Coordinates of C-alpha atoms in Angstrom, one line a residue:
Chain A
X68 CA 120.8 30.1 -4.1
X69 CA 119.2 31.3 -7.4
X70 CA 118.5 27.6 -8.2
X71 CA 116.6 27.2 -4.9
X72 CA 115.0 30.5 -5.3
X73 CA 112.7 30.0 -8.0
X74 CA 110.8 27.2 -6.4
X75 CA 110.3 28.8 -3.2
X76 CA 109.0 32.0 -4.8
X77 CA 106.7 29.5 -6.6
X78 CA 105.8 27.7 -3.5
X79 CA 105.3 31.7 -2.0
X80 CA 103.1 32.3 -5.1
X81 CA 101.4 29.2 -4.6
X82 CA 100.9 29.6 -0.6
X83 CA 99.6 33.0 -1.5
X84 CA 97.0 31.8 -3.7
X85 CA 95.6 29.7 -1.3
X86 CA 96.1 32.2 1.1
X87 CA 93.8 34.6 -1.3
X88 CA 91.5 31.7 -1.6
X89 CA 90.5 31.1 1.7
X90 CA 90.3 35.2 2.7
X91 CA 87.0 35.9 3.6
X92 CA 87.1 39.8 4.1
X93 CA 88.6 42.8 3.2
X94 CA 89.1 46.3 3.4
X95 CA 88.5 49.5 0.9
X96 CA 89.2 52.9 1.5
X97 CA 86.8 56.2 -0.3
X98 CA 88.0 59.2 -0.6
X99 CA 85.6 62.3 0.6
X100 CA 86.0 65.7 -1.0
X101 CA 84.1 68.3 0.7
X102 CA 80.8 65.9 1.0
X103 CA 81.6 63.6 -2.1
X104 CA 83.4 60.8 -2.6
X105 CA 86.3 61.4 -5.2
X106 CA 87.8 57.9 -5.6
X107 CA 87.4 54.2 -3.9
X108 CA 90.4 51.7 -3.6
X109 CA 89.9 48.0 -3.3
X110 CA 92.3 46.2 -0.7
X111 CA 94.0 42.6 -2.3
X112 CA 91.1 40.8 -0.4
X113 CA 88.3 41.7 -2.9
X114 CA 88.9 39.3 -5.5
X115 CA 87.9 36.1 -3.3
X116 CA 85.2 37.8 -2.0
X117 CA 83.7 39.8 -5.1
X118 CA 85.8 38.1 -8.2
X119 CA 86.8 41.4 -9.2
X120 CA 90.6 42.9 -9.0
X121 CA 91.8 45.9 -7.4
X122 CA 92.6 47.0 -10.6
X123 CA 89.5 46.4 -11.8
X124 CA 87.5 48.7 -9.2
X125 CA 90.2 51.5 -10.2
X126 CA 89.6 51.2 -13.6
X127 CA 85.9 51.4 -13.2
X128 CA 84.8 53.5 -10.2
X129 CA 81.3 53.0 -10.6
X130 CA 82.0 48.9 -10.4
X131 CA 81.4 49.1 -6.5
X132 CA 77.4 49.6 -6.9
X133 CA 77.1 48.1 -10.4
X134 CA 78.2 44.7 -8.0
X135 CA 75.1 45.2 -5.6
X136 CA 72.1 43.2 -6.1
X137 CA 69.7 45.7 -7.2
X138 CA 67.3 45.2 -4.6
X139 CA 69.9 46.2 -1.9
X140 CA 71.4 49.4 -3.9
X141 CA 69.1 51.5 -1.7
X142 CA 69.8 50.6 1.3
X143 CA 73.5 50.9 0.6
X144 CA 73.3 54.4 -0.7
X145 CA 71.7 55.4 2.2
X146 CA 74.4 54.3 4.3
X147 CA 76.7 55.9 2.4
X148 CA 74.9 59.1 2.8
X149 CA 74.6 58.7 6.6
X150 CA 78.6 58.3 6.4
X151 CA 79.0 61.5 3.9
X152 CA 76.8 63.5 6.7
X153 CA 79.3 62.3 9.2
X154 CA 77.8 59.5 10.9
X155 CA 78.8 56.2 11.7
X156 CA 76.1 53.8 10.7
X157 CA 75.7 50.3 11.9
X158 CA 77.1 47.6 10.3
X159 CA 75.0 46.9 6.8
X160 CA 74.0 43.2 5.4
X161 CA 73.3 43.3 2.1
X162 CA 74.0 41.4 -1.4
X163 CA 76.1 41.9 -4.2
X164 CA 76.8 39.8 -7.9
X165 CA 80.1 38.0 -7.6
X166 CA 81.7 38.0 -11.2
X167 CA 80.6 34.4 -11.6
X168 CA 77.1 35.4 -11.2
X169 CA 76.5 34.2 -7.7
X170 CA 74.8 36.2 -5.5
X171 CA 76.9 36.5 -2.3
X172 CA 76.2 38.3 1.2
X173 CA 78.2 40.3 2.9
X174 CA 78.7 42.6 5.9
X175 CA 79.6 46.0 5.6
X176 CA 81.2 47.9 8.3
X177 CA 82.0 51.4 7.5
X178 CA 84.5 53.6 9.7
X179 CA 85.0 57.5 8.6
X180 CA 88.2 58.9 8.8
X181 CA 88.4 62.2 10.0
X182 CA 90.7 65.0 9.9
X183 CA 92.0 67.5 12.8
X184 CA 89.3 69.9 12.1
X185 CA 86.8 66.6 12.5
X186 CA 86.1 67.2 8.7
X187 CA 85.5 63.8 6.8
X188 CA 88.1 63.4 4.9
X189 CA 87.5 59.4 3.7
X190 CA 85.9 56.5 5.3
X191 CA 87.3 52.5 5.1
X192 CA 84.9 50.1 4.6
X193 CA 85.5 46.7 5.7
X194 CA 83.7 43.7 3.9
X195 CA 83.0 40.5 5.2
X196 CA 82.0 37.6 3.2
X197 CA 79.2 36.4 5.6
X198 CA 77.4 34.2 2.5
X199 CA 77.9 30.7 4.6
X200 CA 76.2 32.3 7.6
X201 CA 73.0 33.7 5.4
X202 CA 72.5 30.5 3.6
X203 CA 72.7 28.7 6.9
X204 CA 70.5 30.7 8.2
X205 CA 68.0 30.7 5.1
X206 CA 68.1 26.9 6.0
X207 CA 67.5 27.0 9.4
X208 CA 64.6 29.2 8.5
X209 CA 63.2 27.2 5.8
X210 CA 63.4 24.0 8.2
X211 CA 61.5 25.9 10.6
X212 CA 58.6 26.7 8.4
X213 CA 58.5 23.3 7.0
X214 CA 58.6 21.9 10.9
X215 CA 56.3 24.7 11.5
X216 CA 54.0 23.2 8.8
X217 CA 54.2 19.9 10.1
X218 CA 53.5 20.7 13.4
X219 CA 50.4 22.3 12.4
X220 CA 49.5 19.0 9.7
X221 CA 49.8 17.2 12.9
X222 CA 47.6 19.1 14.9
X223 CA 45.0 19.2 12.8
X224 CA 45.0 15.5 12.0
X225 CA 45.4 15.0 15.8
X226 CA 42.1 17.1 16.4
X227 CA 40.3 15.3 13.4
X228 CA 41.5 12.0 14.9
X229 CA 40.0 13.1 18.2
X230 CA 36.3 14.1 16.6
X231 CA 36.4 10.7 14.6
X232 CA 36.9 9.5 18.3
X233 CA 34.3 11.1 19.5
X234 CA 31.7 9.7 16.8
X235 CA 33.1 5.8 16.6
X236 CA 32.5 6.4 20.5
X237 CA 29.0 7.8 19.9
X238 CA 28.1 5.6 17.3
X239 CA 29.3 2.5 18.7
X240 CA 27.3 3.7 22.2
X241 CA 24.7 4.2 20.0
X242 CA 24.3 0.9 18.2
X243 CA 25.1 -0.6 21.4
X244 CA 21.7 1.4 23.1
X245 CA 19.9 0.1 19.6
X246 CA 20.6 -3.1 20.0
X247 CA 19.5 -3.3 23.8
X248 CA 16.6 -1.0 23.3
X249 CA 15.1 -3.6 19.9
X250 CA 15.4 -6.7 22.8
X251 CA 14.0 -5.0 26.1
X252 CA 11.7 -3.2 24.1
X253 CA 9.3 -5.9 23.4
X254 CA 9.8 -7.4 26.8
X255 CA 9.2 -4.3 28.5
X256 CA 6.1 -3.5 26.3
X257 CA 3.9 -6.5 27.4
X258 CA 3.9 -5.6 31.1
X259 CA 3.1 -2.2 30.2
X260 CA 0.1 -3.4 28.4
X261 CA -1.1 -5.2 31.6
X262 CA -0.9 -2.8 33.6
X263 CA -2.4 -0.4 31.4
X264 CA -5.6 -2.9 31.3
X265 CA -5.5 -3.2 34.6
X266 CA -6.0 0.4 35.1
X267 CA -8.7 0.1 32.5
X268 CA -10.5 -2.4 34.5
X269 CA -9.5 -0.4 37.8
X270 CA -10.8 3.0 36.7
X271 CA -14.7 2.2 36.7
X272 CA -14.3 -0.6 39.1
X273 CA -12.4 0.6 42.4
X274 CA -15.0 1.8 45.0
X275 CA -13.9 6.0 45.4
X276 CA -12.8 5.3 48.7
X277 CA -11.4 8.8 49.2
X278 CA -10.7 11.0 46.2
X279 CA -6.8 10.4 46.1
X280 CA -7.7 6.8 44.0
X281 CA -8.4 8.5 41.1
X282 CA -5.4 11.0 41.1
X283 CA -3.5 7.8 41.7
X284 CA -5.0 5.9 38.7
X285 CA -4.4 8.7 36.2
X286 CA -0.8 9.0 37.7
X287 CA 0.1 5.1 36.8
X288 CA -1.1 5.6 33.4
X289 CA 1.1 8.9 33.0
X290 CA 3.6 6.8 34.1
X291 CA 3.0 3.9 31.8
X292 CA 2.5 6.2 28.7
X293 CA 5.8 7.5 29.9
X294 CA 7.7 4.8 30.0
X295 CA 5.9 4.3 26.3
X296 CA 7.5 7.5 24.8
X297 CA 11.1 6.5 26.3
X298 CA 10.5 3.2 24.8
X299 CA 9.8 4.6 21.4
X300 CA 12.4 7.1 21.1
X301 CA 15.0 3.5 22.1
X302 CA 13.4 2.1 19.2
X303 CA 14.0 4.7 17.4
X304 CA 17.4 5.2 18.0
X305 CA 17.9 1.2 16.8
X306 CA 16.1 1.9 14.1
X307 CA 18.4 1.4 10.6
X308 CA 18.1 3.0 7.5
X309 CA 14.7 2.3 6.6
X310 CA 13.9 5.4 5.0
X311 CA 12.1 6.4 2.6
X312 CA 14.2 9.5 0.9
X313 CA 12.8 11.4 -1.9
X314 CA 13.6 15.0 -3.1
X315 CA 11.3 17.2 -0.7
X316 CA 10.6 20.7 0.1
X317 CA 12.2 20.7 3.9
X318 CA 10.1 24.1 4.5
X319 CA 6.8 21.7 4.1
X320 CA 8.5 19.8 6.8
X321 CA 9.0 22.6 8.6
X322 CA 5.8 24.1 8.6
X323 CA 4.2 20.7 9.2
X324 CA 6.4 19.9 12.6
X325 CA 5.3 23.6 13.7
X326 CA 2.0 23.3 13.1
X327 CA 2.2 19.8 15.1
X328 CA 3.9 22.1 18.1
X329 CA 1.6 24.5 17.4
X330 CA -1.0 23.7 20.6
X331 CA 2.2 23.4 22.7
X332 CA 3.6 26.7 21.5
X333 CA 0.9 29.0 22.3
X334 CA 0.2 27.1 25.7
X335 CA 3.6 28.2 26.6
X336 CA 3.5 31.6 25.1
X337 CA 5.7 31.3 22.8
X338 CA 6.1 33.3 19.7
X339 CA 7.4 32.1 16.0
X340 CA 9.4 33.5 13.6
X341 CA 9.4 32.0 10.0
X342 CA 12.4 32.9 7.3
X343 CA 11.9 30.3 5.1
X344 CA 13.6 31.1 1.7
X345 CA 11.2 30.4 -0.5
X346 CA 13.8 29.1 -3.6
X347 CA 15.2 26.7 -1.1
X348 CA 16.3 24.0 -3.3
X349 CA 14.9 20.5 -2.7
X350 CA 16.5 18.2 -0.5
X351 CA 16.8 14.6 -0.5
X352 CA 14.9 13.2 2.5
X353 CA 12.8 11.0 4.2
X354 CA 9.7 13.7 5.2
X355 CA 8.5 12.3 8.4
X356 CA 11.7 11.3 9.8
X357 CA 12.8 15.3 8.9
X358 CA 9.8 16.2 10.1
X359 CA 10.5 14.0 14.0
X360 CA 13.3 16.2 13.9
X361 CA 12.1 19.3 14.3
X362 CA 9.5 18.4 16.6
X363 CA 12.7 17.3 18.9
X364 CA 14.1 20.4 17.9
X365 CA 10.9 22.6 18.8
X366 CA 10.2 21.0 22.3
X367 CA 14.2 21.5 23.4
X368 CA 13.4 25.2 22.6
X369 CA 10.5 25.2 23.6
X370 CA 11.3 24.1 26.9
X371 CA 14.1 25.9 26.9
X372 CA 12.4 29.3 26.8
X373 CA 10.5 31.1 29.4
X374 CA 7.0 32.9 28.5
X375 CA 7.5 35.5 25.9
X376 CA 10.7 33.7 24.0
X377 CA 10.7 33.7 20.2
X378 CA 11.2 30.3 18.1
X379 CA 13.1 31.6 15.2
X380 CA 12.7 28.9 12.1
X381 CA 14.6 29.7 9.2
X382 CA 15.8 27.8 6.2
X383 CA 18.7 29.0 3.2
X384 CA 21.4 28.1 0.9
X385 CA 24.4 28.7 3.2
X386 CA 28.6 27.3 2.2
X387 CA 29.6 24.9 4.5
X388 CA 32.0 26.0 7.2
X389 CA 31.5 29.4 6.9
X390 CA 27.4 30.0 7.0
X391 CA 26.8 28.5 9.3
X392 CA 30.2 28.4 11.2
X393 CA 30.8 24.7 12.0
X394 CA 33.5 22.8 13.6
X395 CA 34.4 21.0 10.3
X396 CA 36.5 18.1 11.6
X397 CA 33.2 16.5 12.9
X398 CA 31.3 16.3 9.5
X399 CA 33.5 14.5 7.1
X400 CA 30.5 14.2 4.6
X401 CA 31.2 18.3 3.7
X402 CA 33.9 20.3 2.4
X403 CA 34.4 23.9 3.2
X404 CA 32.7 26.3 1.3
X405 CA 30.7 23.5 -0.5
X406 CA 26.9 24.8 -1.2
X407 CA 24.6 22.8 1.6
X408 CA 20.9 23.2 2.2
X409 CA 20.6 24.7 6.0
X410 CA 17.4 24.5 8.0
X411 CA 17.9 26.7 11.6
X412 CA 16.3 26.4 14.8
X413 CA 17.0 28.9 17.1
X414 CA 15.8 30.1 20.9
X415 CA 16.2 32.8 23.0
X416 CA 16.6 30.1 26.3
X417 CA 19.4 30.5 28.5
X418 CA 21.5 28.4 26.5
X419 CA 23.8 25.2 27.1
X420 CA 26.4 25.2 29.7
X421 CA 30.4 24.5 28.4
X422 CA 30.0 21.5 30.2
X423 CA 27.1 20.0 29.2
X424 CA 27.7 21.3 25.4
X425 CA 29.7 18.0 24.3
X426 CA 27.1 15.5 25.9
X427 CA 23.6 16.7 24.3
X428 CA 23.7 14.2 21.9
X429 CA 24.1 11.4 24.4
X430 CA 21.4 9.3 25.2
X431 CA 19.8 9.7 28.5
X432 CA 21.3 13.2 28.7
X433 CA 18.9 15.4 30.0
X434 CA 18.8 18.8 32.3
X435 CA 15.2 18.3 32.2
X436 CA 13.1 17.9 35.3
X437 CA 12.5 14.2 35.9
X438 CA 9.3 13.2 33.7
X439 CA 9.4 16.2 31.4
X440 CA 12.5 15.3 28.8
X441 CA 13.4 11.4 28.0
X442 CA 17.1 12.6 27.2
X443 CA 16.3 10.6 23.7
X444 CA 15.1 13.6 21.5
X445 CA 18.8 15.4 20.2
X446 CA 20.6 11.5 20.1
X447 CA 17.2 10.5 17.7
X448 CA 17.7 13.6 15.7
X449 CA 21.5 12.8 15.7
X450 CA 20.8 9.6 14.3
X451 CA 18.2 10.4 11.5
X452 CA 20.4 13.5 10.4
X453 CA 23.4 10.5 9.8
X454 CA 21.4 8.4 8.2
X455 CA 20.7 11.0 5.8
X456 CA 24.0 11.4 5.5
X457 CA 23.5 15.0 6.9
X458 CA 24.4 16.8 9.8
X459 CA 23.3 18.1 12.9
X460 CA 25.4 20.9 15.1
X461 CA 24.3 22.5 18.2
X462 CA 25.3 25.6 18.9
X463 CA 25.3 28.9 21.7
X464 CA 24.0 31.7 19.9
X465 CA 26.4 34.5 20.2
X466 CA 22.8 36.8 20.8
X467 CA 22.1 33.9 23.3
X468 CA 19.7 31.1 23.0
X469 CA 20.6 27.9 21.2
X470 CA 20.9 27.5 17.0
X471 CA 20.6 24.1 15.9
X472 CA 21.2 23.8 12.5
X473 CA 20.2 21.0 10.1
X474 CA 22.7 20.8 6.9
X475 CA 22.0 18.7 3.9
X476 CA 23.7 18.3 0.8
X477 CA 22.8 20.7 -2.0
X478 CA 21.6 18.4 -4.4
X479 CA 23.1 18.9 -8.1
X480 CA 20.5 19.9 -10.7
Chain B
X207 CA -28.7 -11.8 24.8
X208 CA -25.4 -13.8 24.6
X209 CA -26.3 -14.2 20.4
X210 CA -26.3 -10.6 20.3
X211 CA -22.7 -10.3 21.7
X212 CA -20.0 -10.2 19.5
X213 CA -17.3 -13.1 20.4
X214 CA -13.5 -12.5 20.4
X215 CA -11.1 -14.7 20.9
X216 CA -7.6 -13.3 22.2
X217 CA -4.4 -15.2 21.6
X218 CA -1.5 -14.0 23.6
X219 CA 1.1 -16.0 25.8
X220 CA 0.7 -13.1 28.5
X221 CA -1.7 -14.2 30.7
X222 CA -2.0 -11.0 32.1
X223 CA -3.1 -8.9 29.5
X224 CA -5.4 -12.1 28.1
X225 CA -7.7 -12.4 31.6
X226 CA -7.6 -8.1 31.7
X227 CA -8.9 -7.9 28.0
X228 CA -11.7 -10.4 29.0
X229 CA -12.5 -8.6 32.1
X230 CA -12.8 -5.4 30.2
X231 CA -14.1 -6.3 27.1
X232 CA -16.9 -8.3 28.8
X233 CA -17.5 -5.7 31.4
X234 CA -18.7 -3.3 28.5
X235 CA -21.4 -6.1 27.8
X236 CA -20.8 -6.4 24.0
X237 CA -18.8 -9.3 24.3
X238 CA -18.1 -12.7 24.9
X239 CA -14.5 -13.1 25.2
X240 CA -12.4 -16.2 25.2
X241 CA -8.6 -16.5 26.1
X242 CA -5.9 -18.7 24.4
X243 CA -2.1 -18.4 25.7
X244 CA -0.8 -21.7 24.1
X245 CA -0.4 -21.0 20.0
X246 CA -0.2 -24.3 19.2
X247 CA -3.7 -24.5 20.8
X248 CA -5.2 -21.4 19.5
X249 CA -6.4 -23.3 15.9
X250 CA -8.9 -26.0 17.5
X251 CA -10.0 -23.7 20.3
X252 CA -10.9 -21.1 17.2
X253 CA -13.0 -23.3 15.3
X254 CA -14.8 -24.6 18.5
X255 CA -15.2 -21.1 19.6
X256 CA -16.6 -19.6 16.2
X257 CA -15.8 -16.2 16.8
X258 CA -16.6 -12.8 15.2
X259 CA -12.8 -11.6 15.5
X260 CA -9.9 -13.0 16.6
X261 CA -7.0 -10.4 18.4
X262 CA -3.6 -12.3 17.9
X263 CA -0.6 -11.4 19.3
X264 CA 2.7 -11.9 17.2
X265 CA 5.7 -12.8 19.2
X266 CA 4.9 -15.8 20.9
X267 CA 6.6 -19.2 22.1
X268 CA 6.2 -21.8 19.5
X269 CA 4.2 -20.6 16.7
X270 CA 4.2 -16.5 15.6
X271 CA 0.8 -14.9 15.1
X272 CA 1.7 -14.4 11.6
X273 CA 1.9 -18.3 10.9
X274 CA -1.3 -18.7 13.1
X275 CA -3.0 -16.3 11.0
X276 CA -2.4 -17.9 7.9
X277 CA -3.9 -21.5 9.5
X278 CA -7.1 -19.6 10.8
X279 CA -7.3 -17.9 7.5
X280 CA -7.1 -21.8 5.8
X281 CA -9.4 -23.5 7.8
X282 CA -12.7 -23.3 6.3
X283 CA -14.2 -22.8 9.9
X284 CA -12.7 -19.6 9.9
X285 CA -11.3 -18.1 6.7
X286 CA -14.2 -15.2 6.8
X287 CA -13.2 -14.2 10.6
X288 CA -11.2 -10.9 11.2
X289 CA -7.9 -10.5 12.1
X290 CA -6.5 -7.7 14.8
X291 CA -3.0 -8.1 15.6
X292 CA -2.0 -6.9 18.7
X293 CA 1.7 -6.8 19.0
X294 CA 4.6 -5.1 21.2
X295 CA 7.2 -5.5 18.9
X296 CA 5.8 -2.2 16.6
X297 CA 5.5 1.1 17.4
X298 CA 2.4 3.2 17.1
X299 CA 4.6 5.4 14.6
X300 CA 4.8 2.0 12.4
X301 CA 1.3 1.2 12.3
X302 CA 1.1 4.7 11.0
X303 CA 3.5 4.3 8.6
X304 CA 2.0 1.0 7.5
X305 CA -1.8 2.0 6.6
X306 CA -2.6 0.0 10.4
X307 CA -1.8 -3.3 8.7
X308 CA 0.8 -5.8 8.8
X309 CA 0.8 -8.7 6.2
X310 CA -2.2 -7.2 4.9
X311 CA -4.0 -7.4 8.5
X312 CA -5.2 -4.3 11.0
X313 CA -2.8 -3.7 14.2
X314 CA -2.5 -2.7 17.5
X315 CA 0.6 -1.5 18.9
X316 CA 1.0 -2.5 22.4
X317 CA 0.5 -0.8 25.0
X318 CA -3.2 0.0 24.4
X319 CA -5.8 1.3 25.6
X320 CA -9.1 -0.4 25.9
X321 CA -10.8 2.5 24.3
X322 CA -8.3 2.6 21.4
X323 CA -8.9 -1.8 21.2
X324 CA -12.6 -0.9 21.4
X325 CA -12.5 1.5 18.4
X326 CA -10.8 -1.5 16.6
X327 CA -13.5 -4.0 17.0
X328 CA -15.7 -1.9 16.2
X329 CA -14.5 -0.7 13.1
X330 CA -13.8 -4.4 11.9
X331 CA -16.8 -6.2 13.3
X332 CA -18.7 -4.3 10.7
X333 CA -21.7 -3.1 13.4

């Protein structure tokens, strides 16, 4: 029997060990004097859990909080303060130093022990080893921000895939209305030219049967000179990139293209407002094209605006994306917050509908009366701004009206 | 009084706008117009002609006015005679650009008036 024993109290040993080993909790007991605790016992179960002995927490009562993670000693003492005023606080998650230096978490559940006069007279603490759970869950977390992240990566590049969409669509529409306008244009152009003579010959030659034949003479060639101007803006439209770029003051161009509107502005009773900064840095650009710009620019607003509106021109050094506010995705040739050159145009019209916002750049497009607008003047602008390698953007004014704003590079030096 | 009027001769395949340039043109009564709409026929009809200008249009079947220029300006006939193009396939904003000229020559941008064609004339017919 005593030759068996030894084995089986090893194998006991050994089962116990393991037994220890895979405990993931335990239990420890403070005694309360009056309000204070007196002394702590450890249950078997805190070694796994905190690396420490029994013996070891008897022998050195202040072990217990030397083992929590600094950062969590508060929140500890102040549930064992809720305990010492007789309370039963909620279950606490907090960490603690294992004696190999690994920071473990653990759930702390504290019951008070009272005696018959309700007076606490200790409180048992139980301790779970909840460390598998927290990591888990730190994982889980930190997947979620990095989907989290991804998701928003893929949004963006979805949205900047959808405005480079937008402008292959435009531009290809674009070079495709080029291309037809360079062939038709010429064709087009030499009946106009006949029946422009022919109302050259007419004018001084048709008897005045009643006075309607003049009104109808000068109407054909309003309609032939309009047909012109639509024919010149296709042309323009085709036309590639033969500019002529030099570094230029754009408020010159400015003032020029008003002073070009000028006639048309005080017919319509119009008023102007200049800001033109007068540092403005110079700007690489081809003056007349810059200058077509405005004018297209002037006569939307213009036209735009009832009697009494204000044209507000103003020109500054602005950061891209933020002054002015831009949707960024469409202009590829800027970065956020890089210093661009901005020239404003701005109206006190009624504005552009939702709907018709994402189409004002298309040619043709017009919510002018028939004859007034050509629906060419924004896609012209458009097109010079790109081959500038600037941009255009088109905006509702949050005070109402429209603000167009021209941005060019700030050019180094 | 038919010395005293200037003479023009006016290539252009359009037949149309050639017979409505002579009809206005002549109707002022300064001129004696005469109408080509074959290229390839414009030289000999030139020198036959003699005139005081020639208005040329560019794009046409055959032979460009550019190319037709360069033969009136080699023939001895006619190397002194002005030159107007009148063409559709510029815009009145390129002849701006360009100074009026194209290959060294004045231009017209069609569609023009006649006034605008008179001015012309008058301006290179030296009075």
């Amino acid at each position: 029997m005593i030759m068996k024993s030894e084995p089986a109290t090893l194998e006991t040993a050994q089962r116990y060990e393991r037994l220890l080993a895979s405990v993931t909790d335990y239990v420890y007991t403070v005694t309360v004097d009056g309000s204070a605790p007196v002394s702590t016992v450890h249950g078997p179960g805190c070694e796994p859990v905190t690396g420490y002995t029994p013996d070891e927490f008897r022998a050195d009562q202040a072990l217990w909080f030397r083992m929590i993670c600094e950062e969590d000693r508060v929140i500890v003492l102040n549930q064992v303060e809720r305990i010492l005023k007789g309370e039963t606080p909620s279950p606490l998650e907090h960490r603690i130093i294992h004696k190999n230096g690994s920071v473990r978490w653990i759930r702390n559940t504290t019951v008070p022990r009272k005696d018959t006069q309700g007076r606490l007279v200790a409180y048992d603490g139980l301790v779970y080893d909840i460390t598998e759970r927290k990591e888990a869950e730190e994982r889980l977390r930190q997947a979620n921000a990095e989907l989290a992240a991804n998701a928003q990566a893929l949004k963006r590049t979805l949205e900047e895939l959808k405005e480079t969409q937008l402008q292959l669509i435009q531009a290809a529409r674009l070079e495709s209305v080029g291309t037809l306008a360079a062939g038709v244009a010429h064709e087009v152009k030499n009946p106009l030219q006949t029946i422009l003579m022919g109302l050259d010959y007419l004018v001084p030659n048709l008897p005045a049967v009643n006075e309607n034949v003049a009104m109808v003479l000068a109407d054909m060639r309003e309609a032939v000179m309009r047909a012109n101007t639509i024919l010149r803006g296709l042309l323009q439209l085709s036309a590639q990139a033969d500019f002529d770029m030099k570094l230029d003051d754009l408020n010159d161009s400015a003032r020029r293209a008003l002073q070009l509107v000028s006639a048309q502005l005080i017919a319509a009773k119009i008023g102007v407002v200049r800001k033109l900064d007068p540092h403005l840095p110079r700007v690489k650009i081809d003056r007349g094209k810059i200058e077509q710009v405005f004018i297209n620019l002037f006569i939307n607003a213009l036209q735009a605006m009832s009697p009494g509106g204000v044209l507000t021109v103003s020109t500054y050094v602005g950061q891209f994306g933020e002054n002015p506010k831009v949707n960024e995705a469409g202009f590829r040739q800027f970065t956020r917050g890089q210093s661009v050159v901005i020239a404003q145009v701005q109206d006190t019209g009624t504005g552009i509908s939702a709907a018709n916002l994402p189409k004002i750049f298309d040619p043709f497009f017009t919510t002018k009366p028939a004859g007034v607008g050509t629906g060419l003047g924004l896609s012209v602008a458009k097109k010079i701004m790109d081959l500038h390698g600037a941009a255009i953007d088109i905006q509702n004014a949050p005070e109402g009206g429209v603000k167009a704003s021209l941005i060019f590079q700030d050019q180094p030096g | 009084m038919n010395a005293e009027k200037k003479r023009i001769l006016v290539v252009d395949d359009e037949a149309g706008i050639t017979r409505l340039l002579k009809l206005n043109l002549e109707q002022l009564g300064d001129y004696l117009v005469r109408t080509e709409n074959d290229a390839s026929a414009a030289l000999a009809a030139a020198e036959e002609f003699q005139p005081d200008l020639i208005l040329l249009d560019v794009v046409m079947p055959g032979i460009d006015g550019g190319k037709l220029a360069s033969h009136f300006q080699a023939s001895p006939k006619l190397k002194k005679v002005p030159i107007v193009f009148l063409t559709a396939a510029a815009t009145k904003e390129e002849v701006y650009a360009r100074g009026g000229r194209i290959g060294g020559l004045p231009f017209l941008a069609k569609p023009v008036e006649l006034s605008e064609v008179v001015a012309c004339l008058k301006q290179h017919l030296g009075g």
